Coordinates of C-alpha atoms in Angstrom, one line a residue:
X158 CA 96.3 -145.7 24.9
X159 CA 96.0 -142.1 26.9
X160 CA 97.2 -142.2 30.0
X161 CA 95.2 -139.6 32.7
X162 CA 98.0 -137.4 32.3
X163 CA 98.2 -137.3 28.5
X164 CA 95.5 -135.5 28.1
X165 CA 96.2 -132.2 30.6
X166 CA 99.5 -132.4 29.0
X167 CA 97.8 -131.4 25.4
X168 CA 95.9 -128.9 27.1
X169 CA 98.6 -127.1 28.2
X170 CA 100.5 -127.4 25.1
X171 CA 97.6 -126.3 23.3
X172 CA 97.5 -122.9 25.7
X173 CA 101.6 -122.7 24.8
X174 CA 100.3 -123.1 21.5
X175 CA 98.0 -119.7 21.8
X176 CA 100.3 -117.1 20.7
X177 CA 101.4 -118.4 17.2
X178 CA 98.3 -116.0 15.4
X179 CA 96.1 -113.5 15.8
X180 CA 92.5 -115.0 15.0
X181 CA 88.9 -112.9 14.5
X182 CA 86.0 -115.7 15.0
X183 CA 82.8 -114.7 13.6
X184 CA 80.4 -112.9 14.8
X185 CA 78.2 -116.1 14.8
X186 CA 80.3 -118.2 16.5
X187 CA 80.9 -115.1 19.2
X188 CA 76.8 -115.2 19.8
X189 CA 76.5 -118.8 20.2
X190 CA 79.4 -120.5 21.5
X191 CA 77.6 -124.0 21.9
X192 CA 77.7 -124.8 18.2
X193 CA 79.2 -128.0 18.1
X194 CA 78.5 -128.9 14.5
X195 CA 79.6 -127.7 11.2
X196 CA 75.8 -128.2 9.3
X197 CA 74.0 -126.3 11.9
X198 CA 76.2 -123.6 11.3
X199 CA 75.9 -123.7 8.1
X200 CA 72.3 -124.1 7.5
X201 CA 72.0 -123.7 3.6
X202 CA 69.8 -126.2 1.9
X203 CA 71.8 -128.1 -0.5
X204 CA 75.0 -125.8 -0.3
X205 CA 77.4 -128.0 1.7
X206 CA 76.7 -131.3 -0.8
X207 CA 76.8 -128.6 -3.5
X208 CA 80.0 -126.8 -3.0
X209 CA 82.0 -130.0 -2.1
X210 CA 81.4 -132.4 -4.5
X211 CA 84.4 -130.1 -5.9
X212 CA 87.0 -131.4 -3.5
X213 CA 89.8 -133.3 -4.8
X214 CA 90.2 -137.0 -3.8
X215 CA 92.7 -138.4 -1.8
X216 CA 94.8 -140.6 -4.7
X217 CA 98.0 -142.6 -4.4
X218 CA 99.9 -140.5 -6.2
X219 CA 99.2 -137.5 -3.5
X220 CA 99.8 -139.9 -0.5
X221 CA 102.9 -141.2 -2.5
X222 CA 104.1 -137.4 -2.7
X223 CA 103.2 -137.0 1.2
X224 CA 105.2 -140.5 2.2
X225 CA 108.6 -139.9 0.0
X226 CA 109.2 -136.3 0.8
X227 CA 111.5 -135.3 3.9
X228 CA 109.1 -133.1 6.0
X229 CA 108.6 -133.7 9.8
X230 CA 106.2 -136.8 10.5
X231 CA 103.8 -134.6 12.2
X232 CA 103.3 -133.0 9.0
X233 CA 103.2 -135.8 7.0
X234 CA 100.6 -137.5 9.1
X235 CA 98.6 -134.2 9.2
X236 CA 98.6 -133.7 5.7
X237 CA 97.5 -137.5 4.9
X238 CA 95.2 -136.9 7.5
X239 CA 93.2 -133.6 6.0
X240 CA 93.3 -135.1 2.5
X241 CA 91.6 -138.2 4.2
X242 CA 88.8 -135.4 5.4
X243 CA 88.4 -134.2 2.0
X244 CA 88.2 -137.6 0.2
X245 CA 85.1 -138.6 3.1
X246 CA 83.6 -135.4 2.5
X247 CA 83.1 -135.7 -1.4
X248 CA 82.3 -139.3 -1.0
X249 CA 80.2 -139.0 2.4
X250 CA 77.0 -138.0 -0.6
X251 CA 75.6 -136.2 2.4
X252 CA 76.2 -133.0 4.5
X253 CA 77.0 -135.0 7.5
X254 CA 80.4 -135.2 6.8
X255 CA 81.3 -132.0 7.8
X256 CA 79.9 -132.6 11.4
X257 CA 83.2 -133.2 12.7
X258 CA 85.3 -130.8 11.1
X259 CA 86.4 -127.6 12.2
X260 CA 88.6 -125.3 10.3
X261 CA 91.6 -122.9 10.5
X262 CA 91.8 -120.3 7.7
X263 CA 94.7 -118.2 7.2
X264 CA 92.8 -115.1 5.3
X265 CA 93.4 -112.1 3.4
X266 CA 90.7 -109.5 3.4
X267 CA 90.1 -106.4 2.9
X268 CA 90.5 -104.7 6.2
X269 CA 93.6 -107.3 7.3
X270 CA 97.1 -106.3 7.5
X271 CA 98.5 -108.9 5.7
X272 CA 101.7 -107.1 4.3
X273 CA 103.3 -108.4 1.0
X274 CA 103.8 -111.0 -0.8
X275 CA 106.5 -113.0 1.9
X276 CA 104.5 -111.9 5.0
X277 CA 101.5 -114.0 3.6
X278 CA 103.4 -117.2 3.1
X279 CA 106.0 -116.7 5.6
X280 CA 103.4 -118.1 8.8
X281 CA 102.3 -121.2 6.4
X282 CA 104.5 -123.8 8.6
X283 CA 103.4 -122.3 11.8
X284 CA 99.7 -122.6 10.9
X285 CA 99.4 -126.0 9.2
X286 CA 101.4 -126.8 13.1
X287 CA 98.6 -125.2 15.2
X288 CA 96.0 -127.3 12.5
X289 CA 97.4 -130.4 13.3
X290 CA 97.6 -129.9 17.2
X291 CA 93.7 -128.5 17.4
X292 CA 92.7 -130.9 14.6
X293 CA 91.3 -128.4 11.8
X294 CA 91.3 -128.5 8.2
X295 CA 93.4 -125.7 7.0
X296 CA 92.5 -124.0 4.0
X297 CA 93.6 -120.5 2.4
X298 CA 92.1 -117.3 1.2
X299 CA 92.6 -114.2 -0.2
X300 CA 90.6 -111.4 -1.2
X301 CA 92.8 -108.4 -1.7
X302 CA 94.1 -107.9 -4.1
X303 CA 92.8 -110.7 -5.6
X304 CA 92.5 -114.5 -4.9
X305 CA 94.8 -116.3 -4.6
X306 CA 94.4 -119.2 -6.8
X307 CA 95.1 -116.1 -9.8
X308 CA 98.2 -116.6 -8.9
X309 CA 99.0 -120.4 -7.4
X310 CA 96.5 -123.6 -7.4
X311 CA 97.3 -126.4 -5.0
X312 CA 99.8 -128.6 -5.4
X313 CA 100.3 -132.2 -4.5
X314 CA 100.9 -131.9 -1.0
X315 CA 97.3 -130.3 0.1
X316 CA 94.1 -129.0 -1.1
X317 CA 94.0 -125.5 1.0
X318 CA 91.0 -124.2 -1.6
X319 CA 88.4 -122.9 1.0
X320 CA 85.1 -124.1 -0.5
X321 CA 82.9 -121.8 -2.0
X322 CA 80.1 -121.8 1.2
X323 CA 82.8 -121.1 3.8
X324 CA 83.9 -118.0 2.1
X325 CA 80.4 -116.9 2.2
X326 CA 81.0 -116.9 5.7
X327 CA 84.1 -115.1 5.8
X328 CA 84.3 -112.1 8.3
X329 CA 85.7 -109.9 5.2
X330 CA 83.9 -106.8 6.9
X331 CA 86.0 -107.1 10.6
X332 CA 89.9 -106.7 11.0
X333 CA 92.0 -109.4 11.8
X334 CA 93.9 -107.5 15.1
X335 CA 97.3 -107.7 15.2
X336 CA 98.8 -106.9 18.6
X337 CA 98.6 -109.1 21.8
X338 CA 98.3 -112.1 19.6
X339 CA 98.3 -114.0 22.5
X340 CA 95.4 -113.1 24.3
X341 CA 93.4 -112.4 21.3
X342 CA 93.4 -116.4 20.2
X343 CA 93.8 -118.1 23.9
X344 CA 90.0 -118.1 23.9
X345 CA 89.2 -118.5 20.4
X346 CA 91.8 -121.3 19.3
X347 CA 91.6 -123.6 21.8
X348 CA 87.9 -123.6 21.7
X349 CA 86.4 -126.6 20.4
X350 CA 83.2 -125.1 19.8
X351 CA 84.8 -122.1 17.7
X352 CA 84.4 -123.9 14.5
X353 CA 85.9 -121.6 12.4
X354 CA 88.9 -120.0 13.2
X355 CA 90.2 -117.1 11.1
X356 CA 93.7 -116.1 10.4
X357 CA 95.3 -113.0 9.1
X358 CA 99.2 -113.0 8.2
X359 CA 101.8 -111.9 11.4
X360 CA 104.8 -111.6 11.7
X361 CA 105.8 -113.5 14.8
X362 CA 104.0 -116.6 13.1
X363 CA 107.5 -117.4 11.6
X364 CA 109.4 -116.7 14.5
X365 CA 107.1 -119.0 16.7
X366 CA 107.5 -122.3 14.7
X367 CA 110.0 -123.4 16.6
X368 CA 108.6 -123.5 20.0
X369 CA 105.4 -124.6 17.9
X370 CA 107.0 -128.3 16.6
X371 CA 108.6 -128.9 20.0
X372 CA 104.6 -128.9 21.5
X373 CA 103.9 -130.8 19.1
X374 CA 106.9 -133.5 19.7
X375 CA 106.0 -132.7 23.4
X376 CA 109.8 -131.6 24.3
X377 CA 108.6 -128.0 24.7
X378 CA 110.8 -127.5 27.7
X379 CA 114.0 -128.3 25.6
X380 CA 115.7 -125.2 24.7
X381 CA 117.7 -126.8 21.8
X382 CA 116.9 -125.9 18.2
X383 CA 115.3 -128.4 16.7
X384 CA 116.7 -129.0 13.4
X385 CA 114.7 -128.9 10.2
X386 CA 115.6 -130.8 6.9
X387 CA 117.8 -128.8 4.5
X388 CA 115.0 -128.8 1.6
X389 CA 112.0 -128.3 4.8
X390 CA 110.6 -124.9 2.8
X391 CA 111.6 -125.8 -0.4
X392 CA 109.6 -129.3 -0.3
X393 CA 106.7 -127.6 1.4
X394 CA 106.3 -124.3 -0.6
X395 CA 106.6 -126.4 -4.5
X396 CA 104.6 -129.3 -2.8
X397 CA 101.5 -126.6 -1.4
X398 CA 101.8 -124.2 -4.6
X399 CA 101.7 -124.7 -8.1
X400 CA 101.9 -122.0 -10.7
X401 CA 98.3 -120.5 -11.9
X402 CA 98.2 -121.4 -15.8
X403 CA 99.2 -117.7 -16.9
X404 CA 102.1 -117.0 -14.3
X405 CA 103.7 -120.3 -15.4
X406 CA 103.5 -119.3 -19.0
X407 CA 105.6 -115.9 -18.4
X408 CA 108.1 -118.0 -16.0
X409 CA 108.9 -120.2 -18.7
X410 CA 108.6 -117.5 -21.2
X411 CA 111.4 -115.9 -19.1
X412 CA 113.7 -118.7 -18.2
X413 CA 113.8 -119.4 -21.5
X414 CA 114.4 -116.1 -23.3
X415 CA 117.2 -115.4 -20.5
X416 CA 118.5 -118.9 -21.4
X417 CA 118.3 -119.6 -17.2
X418 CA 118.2 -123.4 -16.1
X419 CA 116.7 -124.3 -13.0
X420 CA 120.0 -124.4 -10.2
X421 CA 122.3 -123.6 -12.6
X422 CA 121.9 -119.6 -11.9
X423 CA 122.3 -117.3 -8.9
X424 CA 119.8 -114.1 -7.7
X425 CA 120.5 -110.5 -6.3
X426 CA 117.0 -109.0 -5.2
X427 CA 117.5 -105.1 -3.8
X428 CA 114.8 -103.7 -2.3
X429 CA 115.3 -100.4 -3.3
X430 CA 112.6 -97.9 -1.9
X431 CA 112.4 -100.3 1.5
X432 CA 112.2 -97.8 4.5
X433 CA 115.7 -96.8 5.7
X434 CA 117.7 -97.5 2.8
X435 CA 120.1 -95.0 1.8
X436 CA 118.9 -94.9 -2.0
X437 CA 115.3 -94.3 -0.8
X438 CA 116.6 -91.7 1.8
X439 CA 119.0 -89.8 -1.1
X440 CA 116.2 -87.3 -2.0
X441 CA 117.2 -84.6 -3.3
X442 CA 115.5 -81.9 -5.9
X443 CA 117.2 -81.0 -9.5
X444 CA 115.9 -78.7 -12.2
X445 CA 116.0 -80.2 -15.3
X446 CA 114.6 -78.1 -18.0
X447 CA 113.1 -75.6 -16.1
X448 CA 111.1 -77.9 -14.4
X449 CA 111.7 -79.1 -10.3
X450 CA 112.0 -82.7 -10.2
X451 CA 113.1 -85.1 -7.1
X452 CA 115.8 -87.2 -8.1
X453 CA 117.5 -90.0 -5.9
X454 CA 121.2 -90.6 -5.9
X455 CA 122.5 -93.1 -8.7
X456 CA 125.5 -94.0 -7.1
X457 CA 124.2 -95.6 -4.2
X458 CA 122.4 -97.2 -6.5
X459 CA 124.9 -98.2 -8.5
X460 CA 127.1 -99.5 -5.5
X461 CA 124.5 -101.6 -3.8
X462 CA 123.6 -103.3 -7.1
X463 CA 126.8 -104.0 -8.0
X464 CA 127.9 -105.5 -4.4
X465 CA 124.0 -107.6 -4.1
X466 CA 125.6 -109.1 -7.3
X467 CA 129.0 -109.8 -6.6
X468 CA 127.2 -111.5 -3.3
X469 CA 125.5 -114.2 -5.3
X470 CA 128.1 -114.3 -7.4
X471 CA 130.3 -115.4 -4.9
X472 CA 128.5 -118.7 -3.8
X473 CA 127.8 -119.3 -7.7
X474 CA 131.1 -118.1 -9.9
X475 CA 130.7 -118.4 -12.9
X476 CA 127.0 -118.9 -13.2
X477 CA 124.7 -115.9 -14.7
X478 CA 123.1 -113.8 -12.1
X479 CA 119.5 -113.1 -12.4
X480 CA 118.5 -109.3 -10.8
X481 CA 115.0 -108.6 -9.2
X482 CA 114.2 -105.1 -7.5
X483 CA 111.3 -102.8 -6.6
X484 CA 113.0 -100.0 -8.7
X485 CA 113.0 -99.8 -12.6
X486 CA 116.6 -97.6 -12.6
X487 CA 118.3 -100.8 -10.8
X488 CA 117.5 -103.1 -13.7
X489 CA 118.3 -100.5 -16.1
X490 CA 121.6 -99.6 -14.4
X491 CA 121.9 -103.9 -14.5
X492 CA 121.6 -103.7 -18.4
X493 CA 124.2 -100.8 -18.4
X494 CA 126.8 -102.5 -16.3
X495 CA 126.1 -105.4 -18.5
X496 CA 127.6 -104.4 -21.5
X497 CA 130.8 -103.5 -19.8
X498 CA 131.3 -107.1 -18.8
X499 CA 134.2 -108.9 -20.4
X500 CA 133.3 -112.2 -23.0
X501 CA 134.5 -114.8 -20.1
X502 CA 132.6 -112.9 -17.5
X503 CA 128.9 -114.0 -16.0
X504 CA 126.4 -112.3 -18.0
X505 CA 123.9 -110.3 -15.7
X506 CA 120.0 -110.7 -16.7
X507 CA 116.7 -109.5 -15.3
X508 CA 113.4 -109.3 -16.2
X509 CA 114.0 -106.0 -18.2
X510 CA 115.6 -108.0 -21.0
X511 CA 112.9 -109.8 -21.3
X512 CA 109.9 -106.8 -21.4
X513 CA 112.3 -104.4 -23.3
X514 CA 110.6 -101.7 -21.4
X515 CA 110.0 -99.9 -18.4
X516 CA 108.3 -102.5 -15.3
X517 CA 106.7 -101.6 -12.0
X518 CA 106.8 -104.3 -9.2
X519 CA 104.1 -102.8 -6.7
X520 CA 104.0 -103.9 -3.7
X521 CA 101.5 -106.4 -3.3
X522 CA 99.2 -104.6 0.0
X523 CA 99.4 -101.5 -1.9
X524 CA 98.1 -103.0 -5.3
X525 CA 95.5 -101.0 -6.7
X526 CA 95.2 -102.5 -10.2
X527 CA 92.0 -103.8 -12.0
X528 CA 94.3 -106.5 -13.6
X529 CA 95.3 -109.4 -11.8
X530 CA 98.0 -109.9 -14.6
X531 CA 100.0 -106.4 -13.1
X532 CA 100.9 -108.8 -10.1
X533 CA 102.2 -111.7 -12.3
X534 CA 105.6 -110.1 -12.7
X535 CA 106.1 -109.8 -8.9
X536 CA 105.2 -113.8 -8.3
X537 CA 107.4 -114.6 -11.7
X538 CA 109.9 -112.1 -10.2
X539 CA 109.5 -114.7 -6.5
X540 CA 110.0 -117.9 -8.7
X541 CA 112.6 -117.6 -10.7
X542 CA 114.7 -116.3 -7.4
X543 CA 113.2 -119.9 -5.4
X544 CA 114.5 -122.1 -8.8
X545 CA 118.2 -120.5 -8.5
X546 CA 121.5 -122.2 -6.8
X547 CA 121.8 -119.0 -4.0
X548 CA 120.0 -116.1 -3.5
X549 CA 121.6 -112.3 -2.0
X550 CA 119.0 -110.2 -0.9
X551 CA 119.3 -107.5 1.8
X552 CA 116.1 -105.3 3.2
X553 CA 112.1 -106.7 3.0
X554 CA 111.7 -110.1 3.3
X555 CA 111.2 -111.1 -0.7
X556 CA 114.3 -112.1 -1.3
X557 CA 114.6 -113.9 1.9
X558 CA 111.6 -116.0 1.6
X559 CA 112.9 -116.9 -1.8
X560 CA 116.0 -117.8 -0.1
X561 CA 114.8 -120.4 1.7
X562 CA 113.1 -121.8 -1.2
X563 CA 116.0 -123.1 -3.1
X564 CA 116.7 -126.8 -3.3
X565 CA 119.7 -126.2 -1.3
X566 CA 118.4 -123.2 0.9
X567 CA 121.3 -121.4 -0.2
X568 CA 121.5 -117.2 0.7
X569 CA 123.9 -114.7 1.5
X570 CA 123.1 -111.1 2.6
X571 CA 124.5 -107.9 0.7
X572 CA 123.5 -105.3 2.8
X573 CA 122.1 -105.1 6.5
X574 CA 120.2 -102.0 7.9
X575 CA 121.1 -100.0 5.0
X576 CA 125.2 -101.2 5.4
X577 CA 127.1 -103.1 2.3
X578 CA 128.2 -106.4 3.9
X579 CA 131.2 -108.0 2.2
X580 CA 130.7 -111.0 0.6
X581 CA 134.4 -112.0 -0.9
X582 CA 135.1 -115.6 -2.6

């Protein structure tokens, strides 16, 4: 039972609680803040009944999943908790079960900064934290460059599919801001009557979680870290995301032509062309038949490669080494070095021996591509990095976020601000 000064606790931890994301309400919601329920917003005849009789159920198997993993209780009562909202919904045979429900979207659209592919999933833990405190039903959404269920569908842990008549209400046309995060959601998040709350990928999202579980554990003044299970991201990340049907086709297709085993391989990821870095910064122009060409210089190239894989190496020996980079000469120079390698030595593989051909990872804000399929590689490129025994990575956060993936959450760094970091066994 609440005592009188339980409740002006939560409201204070909720205002702590104000700086984990930049939100944009919409415009709707700005004009009339007294909206208190969800099917007066959403006046559509029919569309609320129609769009959720969709929703997936709440079944054992999912609350089994939910009870036997390690997370943090909060989460796991949080997560039993918003699949319990979904199952009443579909079952409710009426639009009155969305009366009570407000939601928290973390968006994608086309005027957001939402950066690439780790900055959008790096903020997941701190938003399903700010969910559970304010008592919304998170969902996702992208729509640049394309949704995001072309690339994962949910998994067992959560349904985070915004329904069809919410996206309808999506501000796609106003930007997300992203400075003075704190300010900006204060008033919006804490709101009850903001009903829908709108949330574009930042930055200090993953740096906040933290402080964000000790509000919820209500030791917020405790400056200790509070320590999260080993397997926390990998759990949460295969338990929230499950391969679309074509991007697990091509991950298998390449585990097994490169004859990889889940754990039983390390990664090197080099982000070549990442600003700062000395191979991006060796510009330099040639003439090569007559012609003017800008050329970067090979040997850094060559040197960082080799050191990223002598990294992973080092906390797998022995094992194969599986290369990813934003630039096609690294994986070529991989397939070079390759054949160099003596018989007892750890083969070196990337997706290149797979395609057989040239491969462009673009970056995944700067995507302009009529095919979803161009992106596949880049996710397949993500998976295979998560389903290895340690990961090396150095600039950009792709191979960092793919780090912390692994069962063991197992990663060493090869280079730092553009500097080889030694990584002997």
């Amino acid at each position: 039972e609440e005592t009188n000064a339980e409740p002006s606790r939560k409201r204070w931890r909720l205002l702590l609680w104000c700086s984990v994301a930049v939100v944009v309400c919409s415009s709707a919601l700005l004009m009339n803040p007294s909206v208190l329920k969800m099917t007066d917003y959403y006046k559509e005849e029919g569309e609320i009944q129609k769009q959720t009789t969709t929703t997936t159920t709440t079944t054992t198997t999912q609350l089994e999943h939910i009870e036997q993993s390690t997370l943090p209780d909060w989460l796991k009562e949080y997560l039993i908790w918003h699949s319990e909202q979904l199952h009443l919904i579909r079952n409710n045979g009426d639009d009155t079960a969305w009366n009570n429900q407000s939601v928290l979207i973390l968006r994608c659209e086309e005027k957001d900064q939402c950066g690439g592919t780790a900055d959008r999933f790096r903020g997941i833990p701190s938003m399903l934290a700010l969910a559970a405190e304010t008592k919304r039903m998170f969902f996702m959404h992208w729509g640049r460059p394309y949704a995001l269920e072309e690339f994962f569908i949910p998994g067992k842990l959560i349904n985070w599919t915004l329904p069809n008549f919410l996206i309808k209400k999506l501000t796609v046309h106003a930007r997300a801001p992203s400075d003075n995060p704190f300010e900006k959601i204060q008033r919006i998040a804490c709101d009850k009557n903001r009903l829908q709350v709108q949330v574009a990928p930042q930055h200090d999202t993953f740096t906040k979680f933290q402080e964000i579980v000790k509000q919820i554990q209500g030791n917020g003044t405790n400056n200790n870290k509070i320590e999260m299970p080993v397997a926390f991201w990998h759990e949460l990340f295969f338990g929230m995301f499950q391969p679309s049907q074509p991007v697990q086709a091509m991950f298998d297709r390449h585990m097994r032509i490169l004859n990889l085993t889940a754990n039983q391989y390390a990664s090197a990821h080099y982000r070549a062309t990442y600003p700062g870095e000395p191979y991006r910064e060796s510009t330099y122009n040639a003439t090569i038949l007559g012609n003017t060409t800008i050329l970067r210089n090979d040997t850094i190239l060559q040197i960082t490669i080799r050191n990223a894989i002598e990294c992973a190496s080092s906390k797998a020996p022995g094992l194969p080494v599986y290369v990813a980079s934003d630039t096609v000469r690294a994986l070529e120079m991989v397939q070079e070095m390759n054949k160099n390698l003596s018989s007892d030595h750890s083969h070196w593989v990337s997706a290149m021996d797979v395609t057989g051909q040239d491969i462009k990872n673009v970056h995944l804000n700067f995507a302009e591509t009529s095919q979803p399929s161009s992106m596949y590689p880049i996710i397949v490129d993500w998976l295979i990095m998560a389903h290895s025994k340690c990961v090396s990575y150095g600039a950009g956060g792709f191979g960092y976020m793919a780090s912390l993936f692994t069962d063991g959450h197992c990663s060493v760094v090869h280079s730092k601000r553009g500097k080889l970091q030694s990584c002997a066994h």
